[in-house]
XYZ file of C-alpha atoms in Angstrom:
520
model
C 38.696 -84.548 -35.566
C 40.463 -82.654 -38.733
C 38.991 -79.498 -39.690
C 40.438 -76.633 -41.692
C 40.035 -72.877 -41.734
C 40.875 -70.459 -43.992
C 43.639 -68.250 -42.176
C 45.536 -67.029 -44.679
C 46.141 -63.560 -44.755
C 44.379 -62.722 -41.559
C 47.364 -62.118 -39.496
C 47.824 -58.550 -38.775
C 51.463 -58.611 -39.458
C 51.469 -58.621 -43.047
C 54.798 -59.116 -42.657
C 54.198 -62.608 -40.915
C 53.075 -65.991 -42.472
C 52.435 -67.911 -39.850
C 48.854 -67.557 -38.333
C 49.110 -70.344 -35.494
C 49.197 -67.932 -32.451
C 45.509 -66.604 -33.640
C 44.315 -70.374 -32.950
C 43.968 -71.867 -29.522
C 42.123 -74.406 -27.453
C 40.158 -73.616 -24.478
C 37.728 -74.992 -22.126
C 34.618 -73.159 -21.278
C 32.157 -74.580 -18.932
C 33.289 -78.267 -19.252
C 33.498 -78.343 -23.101
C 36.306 -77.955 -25.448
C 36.493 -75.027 -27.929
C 38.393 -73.753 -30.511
C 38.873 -70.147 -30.943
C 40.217 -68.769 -33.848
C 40.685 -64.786 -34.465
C 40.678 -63.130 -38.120
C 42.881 -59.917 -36.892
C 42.509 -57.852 -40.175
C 38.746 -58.118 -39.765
C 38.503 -58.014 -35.955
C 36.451 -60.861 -35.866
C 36.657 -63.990 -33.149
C 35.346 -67.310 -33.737
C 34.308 -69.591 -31.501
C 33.937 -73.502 -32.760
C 33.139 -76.136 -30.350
C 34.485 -79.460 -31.331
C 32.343 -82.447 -31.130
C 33.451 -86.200 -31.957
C 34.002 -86.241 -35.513
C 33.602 -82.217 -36.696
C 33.502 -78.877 -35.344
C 30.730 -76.453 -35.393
C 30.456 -72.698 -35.113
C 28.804 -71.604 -32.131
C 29.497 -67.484 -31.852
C 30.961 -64.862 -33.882
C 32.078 -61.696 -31.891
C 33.077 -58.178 -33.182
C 36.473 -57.013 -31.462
C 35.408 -53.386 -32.523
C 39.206 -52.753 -34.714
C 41.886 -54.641 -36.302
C 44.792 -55.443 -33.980
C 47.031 -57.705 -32.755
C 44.947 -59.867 -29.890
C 45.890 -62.724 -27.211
C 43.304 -64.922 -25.974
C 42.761 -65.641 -21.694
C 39.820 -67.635 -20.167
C 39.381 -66.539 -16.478
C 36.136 -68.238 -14.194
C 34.651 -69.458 -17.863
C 34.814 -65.893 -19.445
C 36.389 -65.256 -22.823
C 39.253 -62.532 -22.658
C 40.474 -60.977 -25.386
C 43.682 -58.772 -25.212
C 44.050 -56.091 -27.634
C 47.745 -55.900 -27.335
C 47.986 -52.185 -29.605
C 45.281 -50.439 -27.642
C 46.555 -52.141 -23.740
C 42.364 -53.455 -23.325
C 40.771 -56.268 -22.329
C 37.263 -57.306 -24.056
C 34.854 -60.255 -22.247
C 32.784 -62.622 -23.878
C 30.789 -64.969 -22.389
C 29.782 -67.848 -24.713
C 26.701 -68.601 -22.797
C 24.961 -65.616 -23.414
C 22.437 -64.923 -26.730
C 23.828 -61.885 -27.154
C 26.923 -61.656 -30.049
C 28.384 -58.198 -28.380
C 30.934 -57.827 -25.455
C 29.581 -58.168 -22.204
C 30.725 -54.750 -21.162
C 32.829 -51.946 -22.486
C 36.691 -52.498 -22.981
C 38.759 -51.569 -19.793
C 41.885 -51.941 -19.179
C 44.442 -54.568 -17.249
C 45.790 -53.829 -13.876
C 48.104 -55.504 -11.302
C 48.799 -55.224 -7.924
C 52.406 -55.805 -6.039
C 50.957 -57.074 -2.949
C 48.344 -60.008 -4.355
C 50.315 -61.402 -6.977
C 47.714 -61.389 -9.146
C 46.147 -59.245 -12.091
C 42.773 -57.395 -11.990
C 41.017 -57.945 -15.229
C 39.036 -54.145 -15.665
C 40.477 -53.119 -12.390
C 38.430 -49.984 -11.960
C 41.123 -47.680 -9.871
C 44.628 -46.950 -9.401
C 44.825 -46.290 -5.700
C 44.908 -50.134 -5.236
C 46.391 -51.647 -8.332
C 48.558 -49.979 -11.193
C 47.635 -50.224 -15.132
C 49.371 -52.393 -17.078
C 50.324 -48.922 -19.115
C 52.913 -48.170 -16.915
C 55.106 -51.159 -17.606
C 55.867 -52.446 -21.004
C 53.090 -54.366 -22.385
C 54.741 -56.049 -25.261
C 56.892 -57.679 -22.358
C 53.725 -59.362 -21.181
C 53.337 -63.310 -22.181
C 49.805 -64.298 -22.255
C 50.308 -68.558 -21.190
C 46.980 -70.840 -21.830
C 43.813 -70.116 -19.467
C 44.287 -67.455 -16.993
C 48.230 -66.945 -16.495
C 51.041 -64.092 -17.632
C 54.093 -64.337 -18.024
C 56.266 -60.579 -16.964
C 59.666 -60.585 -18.669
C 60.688 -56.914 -17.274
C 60.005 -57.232 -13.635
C 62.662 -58.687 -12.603
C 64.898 -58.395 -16.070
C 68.111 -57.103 -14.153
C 68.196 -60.483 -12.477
C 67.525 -62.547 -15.001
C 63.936 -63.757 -13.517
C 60.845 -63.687 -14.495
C 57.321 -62.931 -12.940
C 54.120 -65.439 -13.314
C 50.954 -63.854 -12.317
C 48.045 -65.290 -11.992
C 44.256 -63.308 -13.573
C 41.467 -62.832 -12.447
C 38.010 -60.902 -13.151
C 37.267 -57.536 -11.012
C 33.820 -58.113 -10.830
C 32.812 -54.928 -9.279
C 34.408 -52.968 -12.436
C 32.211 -55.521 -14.588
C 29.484 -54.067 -12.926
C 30.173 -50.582 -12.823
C 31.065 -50.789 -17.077
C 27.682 -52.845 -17.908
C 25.451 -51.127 -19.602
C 22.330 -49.956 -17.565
C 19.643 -51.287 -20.390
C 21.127 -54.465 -19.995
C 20.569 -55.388 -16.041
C 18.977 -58.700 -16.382
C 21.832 -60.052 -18.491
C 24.284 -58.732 -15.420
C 22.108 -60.976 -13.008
C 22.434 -64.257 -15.182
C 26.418 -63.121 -16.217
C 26.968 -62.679 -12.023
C 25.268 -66.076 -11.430
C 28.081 -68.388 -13.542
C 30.852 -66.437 -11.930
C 32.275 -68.752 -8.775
C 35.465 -66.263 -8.007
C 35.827 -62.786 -5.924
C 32.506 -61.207 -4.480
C 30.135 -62.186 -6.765
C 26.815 -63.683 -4.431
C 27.118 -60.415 -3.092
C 27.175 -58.417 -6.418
C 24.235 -60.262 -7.845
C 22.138 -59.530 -4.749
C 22.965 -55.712 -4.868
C 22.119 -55.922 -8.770
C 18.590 -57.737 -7.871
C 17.731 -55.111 -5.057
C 18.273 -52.556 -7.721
C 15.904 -54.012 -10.476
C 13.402 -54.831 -7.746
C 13.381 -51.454 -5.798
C 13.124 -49.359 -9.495
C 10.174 -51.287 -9.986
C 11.987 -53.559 -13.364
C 9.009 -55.776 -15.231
C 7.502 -58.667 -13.451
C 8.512 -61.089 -16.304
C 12.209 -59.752 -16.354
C 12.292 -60.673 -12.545
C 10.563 -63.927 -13.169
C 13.030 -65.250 -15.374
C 15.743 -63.917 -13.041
C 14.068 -65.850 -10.220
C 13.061 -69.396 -12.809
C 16.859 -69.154 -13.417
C 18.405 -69.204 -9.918
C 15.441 -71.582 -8.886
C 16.901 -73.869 -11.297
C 20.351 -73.799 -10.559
C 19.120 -74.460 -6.741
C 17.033 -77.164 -7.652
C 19.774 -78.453 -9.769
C 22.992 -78.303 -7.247
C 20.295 -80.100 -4.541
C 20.187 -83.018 -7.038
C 23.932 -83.130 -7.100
C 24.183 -82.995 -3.316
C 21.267 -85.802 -3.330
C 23.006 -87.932 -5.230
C 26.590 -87.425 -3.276
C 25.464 -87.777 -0.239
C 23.035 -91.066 -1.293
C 26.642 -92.510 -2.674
C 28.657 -91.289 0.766
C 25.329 -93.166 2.945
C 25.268 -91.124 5.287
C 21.829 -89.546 6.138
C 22.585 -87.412 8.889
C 25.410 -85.769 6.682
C 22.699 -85.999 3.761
C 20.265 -83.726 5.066
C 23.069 -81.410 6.514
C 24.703 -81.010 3.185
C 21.094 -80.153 1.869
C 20.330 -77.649 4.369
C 23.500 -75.920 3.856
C 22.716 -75.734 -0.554
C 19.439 -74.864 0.673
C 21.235 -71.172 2.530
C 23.704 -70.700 0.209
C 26.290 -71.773 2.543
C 28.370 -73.825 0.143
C 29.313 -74.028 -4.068
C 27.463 -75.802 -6.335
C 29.709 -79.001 -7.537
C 32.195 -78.934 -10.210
C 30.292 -80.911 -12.029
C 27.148 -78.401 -12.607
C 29.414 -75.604 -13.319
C 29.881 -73.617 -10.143
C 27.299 -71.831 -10.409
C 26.179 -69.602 -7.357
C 23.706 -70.910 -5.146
C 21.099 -68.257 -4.037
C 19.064 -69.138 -1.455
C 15.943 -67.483 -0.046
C 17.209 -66.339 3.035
C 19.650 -64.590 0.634
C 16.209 -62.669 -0.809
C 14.868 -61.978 2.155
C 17.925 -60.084 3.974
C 19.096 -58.777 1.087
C 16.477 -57.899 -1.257
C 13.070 -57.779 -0.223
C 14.027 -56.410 3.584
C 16.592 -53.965 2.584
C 13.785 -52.794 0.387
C 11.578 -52.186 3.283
C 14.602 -50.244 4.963
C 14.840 -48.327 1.993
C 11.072 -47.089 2.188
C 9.526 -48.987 -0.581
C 6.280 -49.933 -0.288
C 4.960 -53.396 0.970
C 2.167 -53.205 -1.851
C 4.784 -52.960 -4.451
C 6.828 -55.591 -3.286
C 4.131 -58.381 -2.962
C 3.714 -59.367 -6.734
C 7.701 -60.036 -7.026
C 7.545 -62.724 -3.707
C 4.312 -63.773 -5.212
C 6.321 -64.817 -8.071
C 9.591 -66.081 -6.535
C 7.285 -68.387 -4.294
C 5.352 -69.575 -7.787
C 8.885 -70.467 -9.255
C 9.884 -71.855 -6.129
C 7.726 -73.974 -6.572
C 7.521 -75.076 -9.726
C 10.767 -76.560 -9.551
C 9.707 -78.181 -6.925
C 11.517 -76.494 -3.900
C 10.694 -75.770 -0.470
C 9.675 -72.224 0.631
C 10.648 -71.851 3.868
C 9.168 -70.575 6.957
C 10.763 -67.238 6.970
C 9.690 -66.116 3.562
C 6.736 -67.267 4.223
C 6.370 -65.079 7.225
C 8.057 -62.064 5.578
C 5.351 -62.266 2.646
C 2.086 -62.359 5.401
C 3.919 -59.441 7.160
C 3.951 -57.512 4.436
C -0.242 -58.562 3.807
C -1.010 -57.333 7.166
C 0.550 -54.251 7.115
C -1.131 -53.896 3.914
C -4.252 -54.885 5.139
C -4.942 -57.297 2.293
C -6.481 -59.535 4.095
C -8.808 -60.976 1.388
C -5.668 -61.763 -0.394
C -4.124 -63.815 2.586
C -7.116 -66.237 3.081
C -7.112 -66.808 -0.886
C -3.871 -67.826 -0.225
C -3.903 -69.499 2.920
C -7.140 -71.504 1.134
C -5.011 -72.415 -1.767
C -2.113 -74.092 0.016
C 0.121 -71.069 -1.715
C 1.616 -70.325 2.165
C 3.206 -73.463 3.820
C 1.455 -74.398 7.060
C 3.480 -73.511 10.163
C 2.964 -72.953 14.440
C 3.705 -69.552 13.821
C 1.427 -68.806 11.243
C -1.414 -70.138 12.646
C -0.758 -68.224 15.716
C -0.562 -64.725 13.590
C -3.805 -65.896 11.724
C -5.746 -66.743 15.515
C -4.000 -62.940 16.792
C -5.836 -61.444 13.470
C -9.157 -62.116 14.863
C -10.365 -58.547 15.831
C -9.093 -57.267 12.451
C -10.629 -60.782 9.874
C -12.318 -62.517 11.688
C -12.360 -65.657 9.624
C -8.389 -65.651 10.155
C -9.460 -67.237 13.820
C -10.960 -70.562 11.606
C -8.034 -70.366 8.986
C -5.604 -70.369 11.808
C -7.876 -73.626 13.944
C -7.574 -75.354 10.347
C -3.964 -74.671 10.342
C -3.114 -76.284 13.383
C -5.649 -79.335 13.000
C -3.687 -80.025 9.901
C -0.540 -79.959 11.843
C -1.860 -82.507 14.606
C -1.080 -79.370 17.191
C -3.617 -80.663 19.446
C -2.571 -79.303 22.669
C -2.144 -75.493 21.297
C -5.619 -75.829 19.440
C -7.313 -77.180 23.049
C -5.104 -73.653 24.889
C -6.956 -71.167 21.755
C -9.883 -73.300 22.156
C -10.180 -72.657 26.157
C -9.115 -69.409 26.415
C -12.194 -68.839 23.912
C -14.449 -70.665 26.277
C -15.597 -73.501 23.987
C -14.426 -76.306 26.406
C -16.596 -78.980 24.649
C -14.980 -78.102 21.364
C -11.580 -78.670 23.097
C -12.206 -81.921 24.560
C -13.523 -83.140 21.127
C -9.643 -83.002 20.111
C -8.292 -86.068 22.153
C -9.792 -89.151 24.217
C -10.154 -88.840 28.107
C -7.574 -91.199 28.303
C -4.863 -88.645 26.512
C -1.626 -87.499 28.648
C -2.585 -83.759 27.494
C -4.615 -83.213 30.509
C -1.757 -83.275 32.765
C -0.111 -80.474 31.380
C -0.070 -76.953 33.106
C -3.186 -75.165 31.733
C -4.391 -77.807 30.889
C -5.634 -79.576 34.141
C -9.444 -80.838 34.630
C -9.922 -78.262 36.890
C -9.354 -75.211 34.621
C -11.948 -77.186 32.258
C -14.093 -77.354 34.778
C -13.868 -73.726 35.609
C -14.445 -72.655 32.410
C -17.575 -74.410 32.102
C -18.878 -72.889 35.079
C -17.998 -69.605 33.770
C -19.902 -70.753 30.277
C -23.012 -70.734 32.501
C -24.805 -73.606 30.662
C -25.492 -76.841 32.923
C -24.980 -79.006 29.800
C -21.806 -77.319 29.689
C -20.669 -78.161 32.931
C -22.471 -81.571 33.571
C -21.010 -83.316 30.125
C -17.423 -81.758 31.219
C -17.638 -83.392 34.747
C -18.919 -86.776 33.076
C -15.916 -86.157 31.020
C -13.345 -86.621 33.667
C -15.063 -88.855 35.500
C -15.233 -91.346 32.969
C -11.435 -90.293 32.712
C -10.608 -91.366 36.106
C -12.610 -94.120 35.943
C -10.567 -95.296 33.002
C -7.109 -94.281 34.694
C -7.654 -94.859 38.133
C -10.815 -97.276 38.724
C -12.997 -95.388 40.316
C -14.850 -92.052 38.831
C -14.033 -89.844 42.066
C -11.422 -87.265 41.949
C -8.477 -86.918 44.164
C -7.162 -84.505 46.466
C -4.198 -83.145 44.885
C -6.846 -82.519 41.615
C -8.419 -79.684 43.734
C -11.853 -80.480 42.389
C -13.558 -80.579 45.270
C -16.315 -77.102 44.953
C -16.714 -78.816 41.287
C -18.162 -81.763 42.930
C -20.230 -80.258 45.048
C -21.617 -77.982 42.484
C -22.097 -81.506 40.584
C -23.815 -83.264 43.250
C -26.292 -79.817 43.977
C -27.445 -79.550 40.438
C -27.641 -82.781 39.062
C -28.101 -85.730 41.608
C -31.633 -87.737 40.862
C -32.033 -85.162 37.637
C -29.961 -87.532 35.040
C -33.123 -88.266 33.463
C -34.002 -84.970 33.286
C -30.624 -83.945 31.720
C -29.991 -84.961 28.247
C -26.106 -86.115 27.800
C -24.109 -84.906 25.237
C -21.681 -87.628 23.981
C -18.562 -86.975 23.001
C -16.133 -88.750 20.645
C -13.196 -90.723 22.293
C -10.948 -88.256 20.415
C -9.209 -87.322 17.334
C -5.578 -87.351 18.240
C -3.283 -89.753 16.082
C -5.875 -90.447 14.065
C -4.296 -90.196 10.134
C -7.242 -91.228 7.582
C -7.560 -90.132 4.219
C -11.506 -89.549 4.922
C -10.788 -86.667 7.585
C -11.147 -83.148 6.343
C -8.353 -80.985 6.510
C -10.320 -78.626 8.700
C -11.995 -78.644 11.957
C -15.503 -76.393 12.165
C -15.359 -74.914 15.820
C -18.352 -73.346 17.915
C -21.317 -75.429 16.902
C -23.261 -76.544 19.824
C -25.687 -79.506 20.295
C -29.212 -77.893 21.057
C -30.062 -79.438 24.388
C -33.402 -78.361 26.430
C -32.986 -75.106 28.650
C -32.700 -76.328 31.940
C -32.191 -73.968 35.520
C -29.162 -71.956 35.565
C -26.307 -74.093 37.544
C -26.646 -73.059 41.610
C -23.710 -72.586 43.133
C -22.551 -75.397 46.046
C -24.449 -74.846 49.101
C -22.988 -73.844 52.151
C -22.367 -75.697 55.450
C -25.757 -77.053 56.709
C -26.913 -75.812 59.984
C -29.181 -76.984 62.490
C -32.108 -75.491 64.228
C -35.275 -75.821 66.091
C -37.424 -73.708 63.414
C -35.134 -75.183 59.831
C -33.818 -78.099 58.157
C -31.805 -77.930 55.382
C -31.639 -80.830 52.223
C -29.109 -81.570 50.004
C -30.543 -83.352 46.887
C-alpha cells in the first residue's frame, strides 16, 4: 500500500527536517492504523489502511501546538504533549471528534512498576513532573522507556502503561454520561465492570431518558449476545457439551471475558443489573414505580437479541409490581408471555389471590404449561376442588402415592365438599384405581380407608341408578399435543341432580327385642 502525506513543515522544531517521529503504526481494535500528527496545527490524523489505499477515518484537535508522542493502552489513543507534561485520550470508536475527557496528567508508582495514565492523586503514585520528562522514551503501544532512574548505574527503567479508569471517570464531562457507559464497556483492564455499573446506577437513579438507557441496554445486550456466539461456536469445535453449556452459563453472569476475537469487550450480565443497579436503587429509596419502565425495557432488548431473561429478574420486576400494586399491569404481562414461566412465579401469582383474584387462574395456567402436575393437584386440594385435581392425571399415575397426596386425603376432602356426587365419583375413582393396580376394586388396610367405605356402602348401595356418574378423563399428564390449550379452566362443575346430603357411616348394629336395625 503506498500513500503519501504532505508533512512538510509540520514539525514543531522548525529547526528539524525530518518529520518521521510524527508518523506511526498502531493497532486499534484488531485493525491497523496510521496516525500521523501535524504539530504546528495541533491536529492528529487517523488513516486506516485497507488493501490497496488508506482512508481517513478521524481528525482530532490536540487543543495547542506542541511537541506530541503517540501510546495505545487497552485500544485507547494517547497522546503525550511532551511541553505541557499531559496526556489526551481518543477513542476511535466513538462519533464524537473531541477528547474523551479533559487532559490530566501522567503518574507512576515505585511499587507496581507501572504508569497510571490520569492518575488522579499523589498519595499513591507521583507525577511524572517531578522527574525529568524529556528523559522519558515513549516505545510502540503502551511501554516507556526512563533514562534517569537509574542513570548513576548506567541502567535503564521499562515501565509498562496503563489507563486509571477511575480518574477517566472522575474528568468526563457530566453532559456526556452515556458516552462514559459505551467508553467503560470496550475497556478489558483495571476495574472497569465495576465502574460501568456505578455509572449506570447513576443515570438510572437521576431518572436519565428512557431512550438514552435503551441504547445503553441494546448495546451491552449485543455484546452479550455476541460473546455467547463466540463461546457457541468454541465450545461446538472443543465437543464437549457438558463444558458447552458451562462455558455459556458462566458468559451468561459475567463470570468470564469476552474472546479476543470480539474485542474484549465486558460482558454484563443481568444478575450484574439486578445487584447492582436496580436493587441498590431500592436501597437507596427510589421508588419501585420509577424503576419499572427501565426493566421493562432491558427485558424488551433482552429479548430482541434473542437472550434469555432469567428467573431472578424476572422475580425482581413482579416484586416491584406488587409492591406497587399494579396488578393490571402484571396479568397484561403474564398474558403476553413478557415474564418467563417459572415454579416460583406461579406460586406468588396463586399467594396473590386475596389481593387479584384472577392471579389464582394466571398462576393454575402457569403451572399447566409447565407439566407441574403434582403442585397444581396440592393448590387444587387445598382449594377443595378434588374432581378438578383428579382431572390432571390417570388413576393409574404414581402421584397418588405421594405424601398429601394419598386417596384418603381425596376422599376426605370430598366428604368435607358435602356433595354425594362429589364423594361417590371420587370413591369410583380409586376403585377403578385399585382395580387397575391390584385386581380387585377393594382397598387395603394400610390405605386407612375403611370409614370411607362404609360411608360408601350407607349412601350408595342399590342407588347406582339413582346416582348419575360423572366420568372422568384417564388424565392429562405427558400428554404434549399441539391442539391442547395452554391453560387449564378450574372450578366448573357438571350439574348433576340434587340428591340427600351424604349420612355419615352408621354405628355398630345392636340387637333387641323391640328394634332391628338395616344396613342398605
Amino acid at each position: 500500500c503506498k500513500f503519501e502525506l504532505n508533512c512538510r513543515g509540520t514539525n514543531y522544531n522548525a529547526n528539524s527536517e525530518t518529520y518521521f517521529d510524527q508518523i506511526s503504526l498502531v493497532e486499534l481494535y484488531g485493525e491497523v492504523m496510521c496516525i500521523y500528527i501535524n504539530e504546528k496545527k495541533g491536529k492528529l490524523y487517523v488513516l486506516e489502511l485497507e488493501r490497496d489505499s488508506m482512508v481517513q477515518r478521524h481528525v482530532f484537535e490536540l487543543y495547542s501546538a506542541s511537541k506530541y508522542e503517540v501510546s495505545v493502552v487497552d485500544n485507547v489513543l494517547v497522546v503525550h504533549n511532551m511541553l505541557a507534561k499531559l496526556a489526551i485520550l481518543f477513542d476511535v470508536r466513538t462519533d464524537s471528534s473531541s477528547a474523551l475527557a479533559a487532559p490530566l496528567p501522567i503518574a507512576y508508582d515505585h511499587y507496581e512498576q507501572t504508569i497510571n495514565s490520569l492518575s488522579p492523586t499523589r498519595n499513591r503514585a507521583h507525577c511524572i513532573q517531578d522527574h525529568k520528562y524529556e528523559n522519558w522514551s515513549f516505545l510502540p503501544e503502551r511501554y516507556v522507556l526512563d533514562n534517569s532512574v537509574f542513570k548513576e548505574k548506567n541502567t535503564n527503567s521499562l515501565w509498562t502503561m496503563q489507563l486509571d479508569l477511575q480518574a477517566i471517570v472522575h474528568s468526563w464531562p457530566s453532559t456526556k454520561r452515556a458516552l462514559l457507559v459505551d467508553f467503560l464497556l470496550k475497556r478489558r483492564e483495571g476495574q472497569s465492570k465495576a465502574l460501568l455499573l456505578d455509572v449506570l446506577f447513576h443515570l438510572v437513579y437521576e431518572g436519565a431518558p428512557l431512550p438514552t438507557i435503551s441504547r445503553l441496554f441494546a448495546l451491552m445486550h449485543a455484546v452479550a449476545y455476541e460473546a455467547r456466539k463466540v463461546i457457541k461456536k468454541i465450545s461446538l469445535i472443543q465437543g464437549e457439551n457438558k463444558e458447552k453449556k458451562t462455558s455459556i452459563e458462566r458468559y451468561e453472569r459475567g463470570e468470564v471475558w469476552a474472546p479476543k476475537g470480539w474485542m474484549g469487550y465486558q460482558v454484563i450480565s443481568q444478575e450484574d443489573l439486578c445487584e447492582s443497579v436496580f436493587q441498590k436503587c431500592i436501597d437507596s429509596g427510589l421508588s419501585p414505580r420509577r424503576l419499572t419502565p427501565y426493566m421493562i425495557e432491558c427485558i424488551r432488548s433482552a429479548i430482541r437479541q434473542s437472550l434469555r431473561i432469567t428467573p431472578k429478574f424476572n422475580m425482581m420486576l413482579v416484586d416491584f409490581l406488587i409492591m406497587d400494586k399494579r396488578f393490571f399491569e402484571l396479568h397484561q404481562f403474564l398474558q403476553y408471555h413478557v415474564l418467563q414461566d417459572s415454579t416460583e412465579l406461579a406460586s406468588i401469582l396463586i399467594s396473590l389471590e386475596k389481593s387479584y383474584e384472577p392471579a389464582f387462574q394466571l398462576g393454575l395456567d402457569m403451572l399447566y404449561r409447565l407439566t407441574e402436575f403434582t403442585v397444581m393437584m396440592r393448590v387444587l386440594l387445598s382449594k377443595g376442588q378434588v374432581l378438578a385435581a383428579l382431572q390432571l392425571v390417570p388413576h393409574t399415575s404414581a402421584v397418588f402415592r405421594e405424601k398429601g397426596l394419598k386417596p384418603r386425603d381425596f376422599l376426605k376432602k370430598a366428604v368435607a365438599d358435602g356433595k354425594p356426587s362429589c364423594f361417590f365419583t371420587t370413591f369410583r375413582f380409586f376403585q377403578a384405581r385399585n382395580q387397575a393396580l391390584r385386581g380387585f376394586p377393594d382397598f387395603l388396610a394400610n390405605d386407612a380407608c375403611e370409614e370411607f367405605t362404609t360411608m360408601f356402602h350407607a349412601n350408595f348401595r342399590g342407588k347406582k341408578e339413582t346416582l348419575p356418574v360423572l366420568l372422568l378423563p384417564t388424565g392429562i399428564e405427558g400428554k404434549e399435543t399441539k391442539s391442547e390449550p395452554d391453560y387449564l379452566v378450574i372450578g366448573r362443575e357438571t350439574k348433576v341432580e340434587e340428591t340427600p346430603p351424604l349420612t355419615p357411616a352408621p354405628a355398630a348394629p345392636t340387637t333387641s327385642a323391640s328394634s332391628t336395625t338395616a344396613v342398605m
